[in-house]
Amino acid sequence: MKMRYNLKTFSIFRTLPTFGLPDFSLLSDLRTFQTFGLEMDNIEQYIEALIFASEQSIRSEEIIYCLQSAFSQDFSEDEISGYIQNITNKYHDQQFAIEVVKVSNGYQFLTKKNYHQVISLLQAQRSKKKLSQAALETLAIIAYKQPVTKPDIEQIRGVNCDYSIQKLLEKELIAIIGKSEALGKPILYGTSILFMDYFGINNINELPQMKDFTNNTASIGEESE
């Protein structure tokens, strides 16, 4: 499985944990926007900036919310889609090392595949807190078996998974998605939006088949029979 790299070093805003609209509490007064000298002629550039500034993929409705708050004017989803298509076409040119990709029902700037090898060297150099093998195996089980409970995960791995699950929750790669109807109603775990962003997929159905996954040299966990 190849990862798509998002190399942004900062973000103007953070999305809420509930994956709702961005938290614009610091920009709630529209007079703040007026000091920036916003111009309607540059709508496409503002959309481009929003996509770039968002750490995770940004949905059309979030873009519409931002623009309507800034300009006090309505924007349709068709308008926004047209602007995004223009931006996508612009970065499709070979002179750019990044591109706009639709991920998790939103849009995000990611580096093009041609540059993944050299970027992976940078990622490896800077990565000081990698997931342990145990956490990777736990993540693989959750990804392919979700929704799944901790007892089910531990039955597959044969060891206690408390620490691995806690680490995956801290890194927001998995999420609590409900409770099982089984005795004791154990918590159900599934992968998060961030997980899909990280691996450059739109939904879980795009995960490689298990046999392909285990044959990959970069596979997560031990090779299954």
JSON list of C-alpha atoms in Angstrom, two decimals:
[
{"chain": "A", "resi": 1, "resn": "MET", "atom": "CA", "xyz": [0.00, 0.00, 0.00]},
{"chain": "A", "resi": 2, "resn": "LYS", "atom": "CA", "xyz": [1.51, 3.32, -1.03]},
{"chain": "A", "resi": 3, "resn": "MET", "atom": "CA", "xyz": [0.93, 6.36, 1.12]},
{"chain": "A", "resi": 4, "resn": "ARG", "atom": "CA", "xyz": [0.16, 9.80, -0.25]},
{"chain": "A", "resi": 5, "resn": "TYR", "atom": "CA", "xyz": [2.19, 12.49, 1.45]},
{"chain": "A", "resi": 6, "resn": "ASN", "atom": "CA", "xyz": [0.77, 15.69, 2.86]},
{"chain": "A", "resi": 7, "resn": "LEU", "atom": "CA", "xyz": [3.73, 17.95, 3.66]},
{"chain": "A", "resi": 8, "resn": "LYS", "atom": "CA", "xyz": [1.96, 21.07, 4.94]},
{"chain": "A", "resi": 9, "resn": "THR", "atom": "CA", "xyz": [3.76, 22.46, 7.97]},
{"chain": "A", "resi": 10, "resn": "PHE", "atom": "CA", "xyz": [0.92, 24.52, 9.43]},
{"chain": "A", "resi": 11, "resn": "SER", "atom": "CA", "xyz": [-2.80, 25.06, 9.23]},
{"chain": "A", "resi": 12, "resn": "ILE", "atom": "CA", "xyz": [-4.99, 28.15, 9.54]},
{"chain": "A", "resi": 13, "resn": "PHE", "atom": "CA", "xyz": [-7.71, 26.17, 11.26]},
{"chain": "A", "resi": 14, "resn": "ARG", "atom": "CA", "xyz": [-8.50, 22.78, 12.77]},
{"chain": "A", "resi": 15, "resn": "THR", "atom": "CA", "xyz": [-11.65, 20.79, 12.03]},
{"chain": "A", "resi": 16, "resn": "LEU", "atom": "CA", "xyz": [-13.77, 19.77, 14.97]},
{"chain": "A", "resi": 17, "resn": "PRO", "atom": "CA", "xyz": [-13.35, 16.23, 16.36]},
{"chain": "A", "resi": 18, "resn": "THR", "atom": "CA", "xyz": [-16.93, 15.47, 15.27]},
{"chain": "A", "resi": 19, "resn": "PHE", "atom": "CA", "xyz": [-15.87, 16.20, 11.67]},
{"chain": "A", "resi": 20, "resn": "GLY", "atom": "CA", "xyz": [-18.29, 19.11, 11.65]},
{"chain": "A", "resi": 21, "resn": "LEU", "atom": "CA", "xyz": [-17.60, 22.55, 10.31]},
{"chain": "A", "resi": 22, "resn": "PRO", "atom": "CA", "xyz": [-14.26, 24.24, 11.12]},
{"chain": "A", "resi": 23, "resn": "ASP", "atom": "CA", "xyz": [-13.97, 26.12, 14.37]},
{"chain": "A", "resi": 24, "resn": "PHE", "atom": "CA", "xyz": [-14.00, 29.78, 13.36]},
{"chain": "A", "resi": 25, "resn": "SER", "atom": "CA", "xyz": [-14.51, 31.14, 16.87]},
{"chain": "A", "resi": 26, "resn": "LEU", "atom": "CA", "xyz": [-11.46, 33.39, 16.43]},
{"chain": "A", "resi": 27, "resn": "LEU", "atom": "CA", "xyz": [-12.87, 34.77, 13.18]},
{"chain": "A", "resi": 28, "resn": "SER", "atom": "CA", "xyz": [-16.51, 35.05, 14.14]},
{"chain": "A", "resi": 29, "resn": "ASP", "atom": "CA", "xyz": [-16.55, 38.84, 13.68]},
{"chain": "A", "resi": 30, "resn": "LEU", "atom": "CA", "xyz": [-16.88, 39.41, 9.93]},
{"chain": "A", "resi": 31, "resn": "ARG", "atom": "CA", "xyz": [-15.11, 42.73, 10.31]},
{"chain": "A", "resi": 32, "resn": "THR", "atom": "CA", "xyz": [-11.93, 40.71, 10.74]},
{"chain": "A", "resi": 33, "resn": "PHE", "atom": "CA", "xyz": [-12.24, 39.57, 7.14]},
{"chain": "A", "resi": 34, "resn": "GLN", "atom": "CA", "xyz": [-12.59, 43.13, 5.86]},
{"chain": "A", "resi": 35, "resn": "THR", "atom": "CA", "xyz": [-9.05, 43.93, 6.97]},
{"chain": "A", "resi": 36, "resn": "PHE", "atom": "CA", "xyz": [-7.77, 41.29, 4.55]},
{"chain": "A", "resi": 37, "resn": "GLY", "atom": "CA", "xyz": [-9.16, 43.17, 1.54]},
{"chain": "A", "resi": 38, "resn": "LEU", "atom": "CA", "xyz": [-11.09, 40.21, 0.14]},
{"chain": "A", "resi": 39, "resn": "GLU", "atom": "CA", "xyz": [-11.99, 40.44, -3.53]},
{"chain": "A", "resi": 40, "resn": "MET", "atom": "CA", "xyz": [-14.75, 38.46, -5.23]},
{"chain": "A", "resi": 41, "resn": "ASP", "atom": "CA", "xyz": [-12.60, 38.20, -8.36]},
{"chain": "A", "resi": 42, "resn": "ASN", "atom": "CA", "xyz": [-10.22, 35.88, -6.49]},
{"chain": "A", "resi": 43, "resn": "ILE", "atom": "CA", "xyz": [-12.71, 33.23, -5.33]},
{"chain": "A", "resi": 44, "resn": "GLU", "atom": "CA", "xyz": [-10.72, 30.45, -6.97]},
{"chain": "A", "resi": 45, "resn": "GLN", "atom": "CA", "xyz": [-7.56, 31.52, -5.15]},
{"chain": "A", "resi": 46, "resn": "TYR", "atom": "CA", "xyz": [-9.40, 31.54, -1.82]},
{"chain": "A", "resi": 47, "resn": "ILE", "atom": "CA", "xyz": [-10.63, 28.00, -2.45]},
{"chain": "A", "resi": 48, "resn": "GLU", "atom": "CA", "xyz": [-7.10, 26.95, -3.37]},
{"chain": "A", "resi": 49, "resn": "ALA", "atom": "CA", "xyz": [-5.83, 28.47, -0.11]},
{"chain": "A", "resi": 50, "resn": "LEU", "atom": "CA", "xyz": [-8.50, 26.68, 1.93]},
{"chain": "A", "resi": 51, "resn": "ILE", "atom": "CA", "xyz": [-7.60, 23.31, 0.41]},
{"chain": "A", "resi": 52, "resn": "PHE", "atom": "CA", "xyz": [-3.91, 23.94, 1.07]},
{"chain": "A", "resi": 53, "resn": "ALA", "atom": "CA", "xyz": [-4.45, 25.15, 4.65]},
{"chain": "A", "resi": 54, "resn": "SER", "atom": "CA", "xyz": [-6.62, 22.22, 5.70]},
{"chain": "A", "resi": 55, "resn": "GLU", "atom": "CA", "xyz": [-4.60, 19.46, 7.40]},
{"chain": "A", "resi": 56, "resn": "GLN", "atom": "CA", "xyz": [-7.27, 16.94, 6.45]},
{"chain": "A", "resi": 57, "resn": "SER", "atom": "CA", "xyz": [-9.37, 16.77, 3.29]},
{"chain": "A", "resi": 58, "resn": "ILE", "atom": "CA", "xyz": [-11.87, 19.63, 3.15]},
{"chain": "A", "resi": 59, "resn": "ARG", "atom": "CA", "xyz": [-15.43, 19.06, 1.93]},
{"chain": "A", "resi": 60, "resn": "SER", "atom": "CA", "xyz": [-17.34, 21.32, -0.46]},
{"chain": "A", "resi": 61, "resn": "GLU", "atom": "CA", "xyz": [-19.80, 22.32, 2.26]},
{"chain": "A", "resi": 62, "resn": "GLU", "atom": "CA", "xyz": [-16.93, 23.47, 4.47]},
{"chain": "A", "resi": 63, "resn": "ILE", "atom": "CA", "xyz": [-15.57, 25.61, 1.63]},
{"chain": "A", "resi": 64, "resn": "ILE", "atom": "CA", "xyz": [-19.04, 27.07, 1.05]},
{"chain": "A", "resi": 65, "resn": "TYR", "atom": "CA", "xyz": [-19.35, 27.85, 4.76]},
{"chain": "A", "resi": 66, "resn": "CYS", "atom": "CA", "xyz": [-16.02, 29.70, 4.77]},
{"chain": "A", "resi": 67, "resn": "LEU", "atom": "CA", "xyz": [-16.80, 31.74, 1.66]},
{"chain": "A", "resi": 68, "resn": "GLN", "atom": "CA", "xyz": [-20.33, 32.62, 2.73]},
{"chain": "A", "resi": 69, "resn": "SER", "atom": "CA", "xyz": [-19.03, 33.74, 6.12]},
{"chain": "A", "resi": 70, "resn": "ALA", "atom": "CA", "xyz": [-16.33, 35.84, 4.47]},
{"chain": "A", "resi": 71, "resn": "PHE", "atom": "CA", "xyz": [-18.35, 37.45, 1.68]},
{"chain": "A", "resi": 72, "resn": "SER", "atom": "CA", "xyz": [-21.91, 37.32, 3.07]},
{"chain": "A", "resi": 73, "resn": "GLN", "atom": "CA", "xyz": [-22.98, 35.84, -0.24]},
{"chain": "A", "resi": 74, "resn": "ASP", "atom": "CA", "xyz": [-24.42, 32.48, -1.24]},
{"chain": "A", "resi": 75, "resn": "PHE", "atom": "CA", "xyz": [-22.37, 29.98, -3.24]},
{"chain": "A", "resi": 76, "resn": "SER", "atom": "CA", "xyz": [-23.76, 26.84, -4.85]},
{"chain": "A", "resi": 77, "resn": "GLU", "atom": "CA", "xyz": [-22.06, 23.46, -4.75]},
{"chain": "A", "resi": 78, "resn": "ASP", "atom": "CA", "xyz": [-21.90, 23.49, -8.56]},
{"chain": "A", "resi": 79, "resn": "GLU", "atom": "CA", "xyz": [-19.97, 26.77, -8.47]},
{"chain": "A", "resi": 80, "resn": "ILE", "atom": "CA", "xyz": [-17.50, 25.39, -5.96]},
{"chain": "A", "resi": 81, "resn": "SER", "atom": "CA", "xyz": [-17.10, 22.16, -7.93]},
{"chain": "A", "resi": 82, "resn": "GLY", "atom": "CA", "xyz": [-16.28, 24.21, -11.03]},
{"chain": "A", "resi": 83, "resn": "TYR", "atom": "CA", "xyz": [-13.61, 26.19, -9.22]},
{"chain": "A", "resi": 84, "resn": "ILE", "atom": "CA", "xyz": [-12.11, 23.03, -7.73]},
{"chain": "A", "resi": 85, "resn": "GLN", "atom": "CA", "xyz": [-11.99, 21.44, -11.17]},
{"chain": "A", "resi": 86, "resn": "ASN", "atom": "CA", "xyz": [-10.08, 24.47, -12.47]},
{"chain": "A", "resi": 87, "resn": "ILE", "atom": "CA", "xyz": [-7.59, 24.15, -9.61]},
{"chain": "A", "resi": 88, "resn": "THR", "atom": "CA", "xyz": [-7.27, 20.41, -10.25]},
{"chain": "A", "resi": 89, "resn": "ASN", "atom": "CA", "xyz": [-6.57, 21.03, -13.93]},
{"chain": "A", "resi": 90, "resn": "LYS", "atom": "CA", "xyz": [-4.01, 23.69, -13.07]},
{"chain": "A", "resi": 91, "resn": "TYR", "atom": "CA", "xyz": [-1.96, 21.38, -10.83]},
{"chain": "A", "resi": 92, "resn": "HIS", "atom": "CA", "xyz": [-2.25, 18.49, -13.28]},
{"chain": "A", "resi": 93, "resn": "ASP", "atom": "CA", "xyz": [0.54, 20.20, -15.21]},
{"chain": "A", "resi": 94, "resn": "GLN", "atom": "CA", "xyz": [3.90, 18.42, -14.90]},
{"chain": "A", "resi": 95, "resn": "GLN", "atom": "CA", "xyz": [5.61, 21.57, -13.64]},
{"chain": "A", "resi": 96, "resn": "PHE", "atom": "CA", "xyz": [3.87, 21.07, -10.28]},
{"chain": "A", "resi": 97, "resn": "ALA", "atom": "CA", "xyz": [4.98, 18.43, -7.79]},
{"chain": "A", "resi": 98, "resn": "ILE", "atom": "CA", "xyz": [1.62, 18.50, -5.99]},
{"chain": "A", "resi": 99, "resn": "GLU", "atom": "CA", "xyz": [-1.94, 17.84, -7.09]},
{"chain": "A", "resi": 100, "resn": "VAL", "atom": "CA", "xyz": [-5.50, 18.14, -5.80]},
{"chain": "A", "resi": 101, "resn": "VAL", "atom": "CA", "xyz": [-6.91, 14.72, -4.92]},
{"chain": "A", "resi": 102, "resn": "LYS", "atom": "CA", "xyz": [-10.40, 13.77, -3.78]},
{"chain": "A", "resi": 103, "resn": "VAL", "atom": "CA", "xyz": [-10.03, 11.94, -0.48]},
{"chain": "A", "resi": 104, "resn": "SER", "atom": "CA", "xyz": [-12.68, 10.97, 2.08]},
{"chain": "A", "resi": 105, "resn": "ASN", "atom": "CA", "xyz": [-15.36, 12.90, 0.16]},
{"chain": "A", "resi": 106, "resn": "GLY", "atom": "CA", "xyz": [-13.23, 16.03, 0.35]},
{"chain": "A", "resi": 107, "resn": "TYR", "atom": "CA", "xyz": [-10.23, 17.60, -1.37]},
{"chain": "A", "resi": 108, "resn": "GLN", "atom": "CA", "xyz": [-6.58, 17.76, -0.38]},
{"chain": "A", "resi": 109, "resn": "PHE", "atom": "CA", "xyz": [-3.23, 18.79, -1.80]},
{"chain": "A", "resi": 110, "resn": "LEU", "atom": "CA", "xyz": [-0.94, 15.75, -2.02]},
{"chain": "A", "resi": 111, "resn": "THR", "atom": "CA", "xyz": [2.42, 15.14, -3.63]},
{"chain": "A", "resi": 112, "resn": "LYS", "atom": "CA", "xyz": [2.44, 13.31, -6.95]},
{"chain": "A", "resi": 113, "resn": "LYS", "atom": "CA", "xyz": [3.51, 9.67, -7.07]},
{"chain": "A", "resi": 114, "resn": "ASN", "atom": "CA", "xyz": [6.70, 10.48, -8.99]},
{"chain": "A", "resi": 115, "resn": "TYR", "atom": "CA", "xyz": [8.14, 12.10, -5.86]},
{"chain": "A", "resi": 116, "resn": "HIS", "atom": "CA", "xyz": [7.13, 9.50, -3.26]},
{"chain": "A", "resi": 117, "resn": "GLN", "atom": "CA", "xyz": [10.49, 7.74, -3.14]},
{"chain": "A", "resi": 118, "resn": "VAL", "atom": "CA", "xyz": [12.50, 10.82, -2.22]},
{"chain": "A", "resi": 119, "resn": "ILE", "atom": "CA", "xyz": [9.78, 12.06, 0.14]},
{"chain": "A", "resi": 120, "resn": "SER", "atom": "CA", "xyz": [9.76, 8.71, 1.91]},
{"chain": "A", "resi": 121, "resn": "LEU", "atom": "CA", "xyz": [13.42, 9.30, 2.78]},
{"chain": "A", "resi": 122, "resn": "LEU", "atom": "CA", "xyz": [12.51, 12.57, 4.46]},
{"chain": "A", "resi": 123, "resn": "GLN", "atom": "CA", "xyz": [9.62, 10.92, 6.28]},
{"chain": "A", "resi": 124, "resn": "ALA", "atom": "CA", "xyz": [11.86, 8.11, 7.49]},
{"chain": "A", "resi": 125, "resn": "GLN", "atom": "CA", "xyz": [14.48, 10.59, 8.71]},
{"chain": "A", "resi": 126, "resn": "ARG", "atom": "CA", "xyz": [11.97, 12.67, 10.64]},
{"chain": "A", "resi": 127, "resn": "SER", "atom": "CA", "xyz": [9.82, 9.86, 11.96]},
{"chain": "A", "resi": 128, "resn": "LYS", "atom": "CA", "xyz": [10.78, 9.38, 15.60]},
{"chain": "A", "resi": 129, "resn": "LYS", "atom": "CA", "xyz": [7.55, 7.93, 16.91]},
{"chain": "A", "resi": 130, "resn": "LYS", "atom": "CA", "xyz": [6.62, 5.17, 14.51]},
{"chain": "A", "resi": 131, "resn": "LEU", "atom": "CA", "xyz": [3.90, 2.70, 15.30]},
{"chain": "A", "resi": 132, "resn": "SER", "atom": "CA", "xyz": [5.16, -0.50, 16.83]},
{"chain": "A", "resi": 133, "resn": "GLN", "atom": "CA", "xyz": [4.73, -3.80, 15.01]},
{"chain": "A", "resi": 134, "resn": "ALA", "atom": "CA", "xyz": [2.00, -4.70, 17.51]},
{"chain": "A", "resi": 135, "resn": "ALA", "atom": "CA", "xyz": [0.13, -1.46, 16.76]},
{"chain": "A", "resi": 136, "resn": "LEU", "atom": "CA", "xyz": [0.46, -2.02, 13.01]},
{"chain": "A", "resi": 137, "resn": "GLU", "atom": "CA", "xyz": [-0.94, -5.54, 13.33]},
{"chain": "A", "resi": 138, "resn": "THR", "atom": "CA", "xyz": [-3.81, -4.24, 15.45]},
{"chain": "A", "resi": 139, "resn": "LEU", "atom": "CA", "xyz": [-4.53, -1.50, 12.91]},
{"chain": "A", "resi": 140, "resn": "ALA", "atom": "CA", "xyz": [-4.58, -4.05, 10.09]},
{"chain": "A", "resi": 141, "resn": "ILE", "atom": "CA", "xyz": [-7.09, -6.21, 11.95]},
{"chain": "A", "resi": 142, "resn": "ILE", "atom": "CA", "xyz": [-9.34, -3.22, 12.65]},
{"chain": "A", "resi": 143, "resn": "ALA", "atom": "CA", "xyz": [-9.12, -2.03, 9.04]},
{"chain": "A", "resi": 144, "resn": "TYR", "atom": "CA", "xyz": [-10.15, -5.38, 7.56]},
{"chain": "A", "resi": 145, "resn": "LYS", "atom": "CA", "xyz": [-12.52, -6.65, 10.28]},
{"chain": "A", "resi": 146, "resn": "GLN", "atom": "CA", "xyz": [-14.30, -3.43, 11.30]},
{"chain": "A", "resi": 147, "resn": "PRO", "atom": "CA", "xyz": [-16.47, -2.92, 13.16]},
{"chain": "A", "resi": 148, "resn": "VAL", "atom": "CA", "xyz": [-14.58, -5.08, 15.62]},
{"chain": "A", "resi": 149, "resn": "THR", "atom": "CA", "xyz": [-14.31, -5.35, 19.41]},
{"chain": "A", "resi": 150, "resn": "LYS", "atom": "CA", "xyz": [-11.16, -5.56, 21.52]},
{"chain": "A", "resi": 151, "resn": "PRO", "atom": "CA", "xyz": [-11.87, -9.19, 22.54]},
{"chain": "A", "resi": 152, "resn": "ASP", "atom": "CA", "xyz": [-12.13, -10.11, 18.85]},
{"chain": "A", "resi": 153, "resn": "ILE", "atom": "CA", "xyz": [-8.84, -8.36, 18.09]},
{"chain": "A", "resi": 154, "resn": "GLU", "atom": "CA", "xyz": [-7.13, -10.09, 21.00]},
{"chain": "A", "resi": 155, "resn": "GLN", "atom": "CA", "xyz": [-8.51, -13.46, 19.89]},
{"chain": "A", "resi": 156, "resn": "ILE", "atom": "CA", "xyz": [-6.92, -12.96, 16.46]},
{"chain": "A", "resi": 157, "resn": "ARG", "atom": "CA", "xyz": [-3.58, -11.69, 17.80]},
{"chain": "A", "resi": 158, "resn": "GLY", "atom": "CA", "xyz": [-3.48, -13.95, 20.84]},
{"chain": "A", "resi": 159, "resn": "VAL", "atom": "CA", "xyz": [-2.23, -11.17, 23.14]},
{"chain": "A", "resi": 160, "resn": "ASN", "atom": "CA", "xyz": [-3.58, -8.21, 25.10]},
{"chain": "A", "resi": 161, "resn": "CYS", "atom": "CA", "xyz": [-4.14, -5.19, 22.84]},
{"chain": "A", "resi": 162, "resn": "ASP", "atom": "CA", "xyz": [-4.93, -2.42, 25.34]},
{"chain": "A", "resi": 163, "resn": "TYR", "atom": "CA", "xyz": [-1.73, -0.47, 24.69]},
{"chain": "A", "resi": 164, "resn": "SER", "atom": "CA", "xyz": [-1.89, -0.78, 20.90]},
{"chain": "A", "resi": 165, "resn": "ILE", "atom": "CA", "xyz": [-5.52, 0.35, 20.77]},
{"chain": "A", "resi": 166, "resn": "GLN", "atom": "CA", "xyz": [-4.76, 3.30, 23.05]},
{"chain": "A", "resi": 167, "resn": "LYS", "atom": "CA", "xyz": [-1.87, 4.40, 20.80]},
{"chain": "A", "resi": 168, "resn": "LEU", "atom": "CA", "xyz": [-4.01, 4.13, 17.67]},
{"chain": "A", "resi": 169, "resn": "LEU", "atom": "CA", "xyz": [-6.74, 6.20, 19.33]},
{"chain": "A", "resi": 170, "resn": "GLU", "atom": "CA", "xyz": [-4.18, 8.83, 20.36]},
{"chain": "A", "resi": 171, "resn": "LYS", "atom": "CA", "xyz": [-2.93, 9.06, 16.78]},
{"chain": "A", "resi": 172, "resn": "GLU", "atom": "CA", "xyz": [-6.57, 9.26, 15.59]},
{"chain": "A", "resi": 173, "resn": "LEU", "atom": "CA", "xyz": [-6.07, 6.38, 13.15]},
{"chain": "A", "resi": 174, "resn": "ILE", "atom": "CA", "xyz": [-9.02, 4.53, 14.68]},
{"chain": "A", "resi": 175, "resn": "ALA", "atom": "CA", "xyz": [-12.22, 5.64, 16.37]},
{"chain": "A", "resi": 176, "resn": "ILE", "atom": "CA", "xyz": [-14.92, 4.28, 18.65]},
{"chain": "A", "resi": 177, "resn": "ILE", "atom": "CA", "xyz": [-17.92, 3.74, 16.39]},
{"chain": "A", "resi": 178, "resn": "GLY", "atom": "CA", "xyz": [-20.43, 2.14, 18.75]},
{"chain": "A", "resi": 179, "resn": "LYS", "atom": "CA", "xyz": [-21.08, -0.80, 21.04]},
{"chain": "A", "resi": 180, "resn": "SER", "atom": "CA", "xyz": [-21.64, -4.44, 20.21]},
{"chain": "A", "resi": 181, "resn": "GLU", "atom": "CA", "xyz": [-24.87, -6.22, 21.12]},
{"chain": "A", "resi": 182, "resn": "ALA", "atom": "CA", "xyz": [-22.78, -9.06, 22.55]},
{"chain": "A", "resi": 183, "resn": "LEU", "atom": "CA", "xyz": [-22.66, -9.79, 26.28]},
{"chain": "A", "resi": 184, "resn": "GLY", "atom": "CA", "xyz": [-21.24, -6.81, 28.14]},
{"chain": "A", "resi": 185, "resn": "LYS", "atom": "CA", "xyz": [-21.72, -4.57, 25.10]},
{"chain": "A", "resi": 186, "resn": "PRO", "atom": "CA", "xyz": [-18.00, -4.20, 24.28]},
{"chain": "A", "resi": 187, "resn": "ILE", "atom": "CA", "xyz": [-16.85, -1.14, 22.33]},
{"chain": "A", "resi": 188, "resn": "LEU", "atom": "CA", "xyz": [-16.67, -1.38, 18.56]},
{"chain": "A", "resi": 189, "resn": "TYR", "atom": "CA", "xyz": [-13.64, 0.07, 16.79]},
{"chain": "A", "resi": 190, "resn": "GLY", "atom": "CA", "xyz": [-13.21, 1.18, 13.19]},
{"chain": "A", "resi": 191, "resn": "THR", "atom": "CA", "xyz": [-10.77, 3.21, 11.13]},
{"chain": "A", "resi": 192, "resn": "SER", "atom": "CA", "xyz": [-11.04, 7.00, 11.09]},
{"chain": "A", "resi": 193, "resn": "ILE", "atom": "CA", "xyz": [-11.25, 9.69, 8.42]},
{"chain": "A", "resi": 194, "resn": "LEU", "atom": "CA", "xyz": [-7.58, 10.41, 9.15]},
{"chain": "A", "resi": 195, "resn": "PHE", "atom": "CA", "xyz": [-6.76, 6.77, 8.35]},
{"chain": "A", "resi": 196, "resn": "MET", "atom": "CA", "xyz": [-8.27, 7.19, 4.87]},
{"chain": "A", "resi": 197, "resn": "ASP", "atom": "CA", "xyz": [-6.47, 10.50, 4.40]},
{"chain": "A", "resi": 198, "resn": "TYR", "atom": "CA", "xyz": [-3.18, 8.91, 5.45]},
{"chain": "A", "resi": 199, "resn": "PHE", "atom": "CA", "xyz": [-3.48, 6.06, 2.97]},
{"chain": "A", "resi": 200, "resn": "GLY", "atom": "CA", "xyz": [-5.04, 8.16, 0.20]},
{"chain": "A", "resi": 201, "resn": "ILE", "atom": "CA", "xyz": [-8.33, 6.27, -0.10]},
{"chain": "A", "resi": 202, "resn": "ASN", "atom": "CA", "xyz": [-11.96, 7.44, -0.25]},
{"chain": "A", "resi": 203, "resn": "ASN", "atom": "CA", "xyz": [-13.51, 4.44, 1.49]},
{"chain": "A", "resi": 204, "resn": "ILE", "atom": "CA", "xyz": [-12.59, 1.14, 3.06]},
{"chain": "A", "resi": 205, "resn": "ASN", "atom": "CA", "xyz": [-13.53, -0.75, -0.11]},
{"chain": "A", "resi": 206, "resn": "GLU", "atom": "CA", "xyz": [-10.40, 0.72, -1.72]},
{"chain": "A", "resi": 207, "resn": "LEU", "atom": "CA", "xyz": [-8.11, -1.16, 0.67]},
{"chain": "A", "resi": 208, "resn": "PRO", "atom": "CA", "xyz": [-6.07, -3.81, -1.16]},
{"chain": "A", "resi": 209, "resn": "GLN", "atom": "CA", "xyz": [-7.34, -7.37, -0.98]},
{"chain": "A", "resi": 210, "resn": "MET", "atom": "CA", "xyz": [-5.87, -9.26, 1.94]},
{"chain": "A", "resi": 211, "resn": "LYS", "atom": "CA", "xyz": [-3.84, -11.57, -0.33]},
{"chain": "A", "resi": 212, "resn": "ASP", "atom": "CA", "xyz": [-2.37, -8.54, -2.14]},
{"chain": "A", "resi": 213, "resn": "PHE", "atom": "CA", "xyz": [-1.76, -6.82, 1.14]},
{"chain": "A", "resi": 214, "resn": "THR", "atom": "CA", "xyz": [0.20, -9.69, 2.66]},
{"chain": "A", "resi": 215, "resn": "ASN", "atom": "CA", "xyz": [2.32, -10.12, -0.46]},
{"chain": "A", "resi": 216, "resn": "ASN", "atom": "CA", "xyz": [3.38, -6.48, -0.34]},
{"chain": "A", "resi": 217, "resn": "THR", "atom": "CA", "xyz": [6.82, -5.87, 1.14]},
{"chain": "A", "resi": 218, "resn": "ALA", "atom": "CA", "xyz": [5.36, -2.94, 3.08]},
{"chain": "A", "resi": 219, "resn": "SER", "atom": "CA", "xyz": [2.46, -4.96, 4.49]},
{"chain": "A", "resi": 220, "resn": "ILE", "atom": "CA", "xyz": [1.18, -4.39, 7.97]},
{"chain": "A", "resi": 221, "resn": "GLY", "atom": "CA", "xyz": [1.56, -7.31, 10.35]},
{"chain": "A", "resi": 222, "resn": "GLU", "atom": "CA", "xyz": [2.56, -10.88, 9.73]},
{"chain": "A", "resi": 223, "resn": "GLU", "atom": "CA", "xyz": [1.87, -12.65, 6.49]},
{"chain": "A", "resi": 224, "resn": "SER", "atom": "CA", "xyz": [-1.24, -14.82, 6.71]},
{"chain": "A", "resi": 225, "resn": "GLU", "atom": "CA", "xyz": [-1.50, -18.26, 5.30]}
]
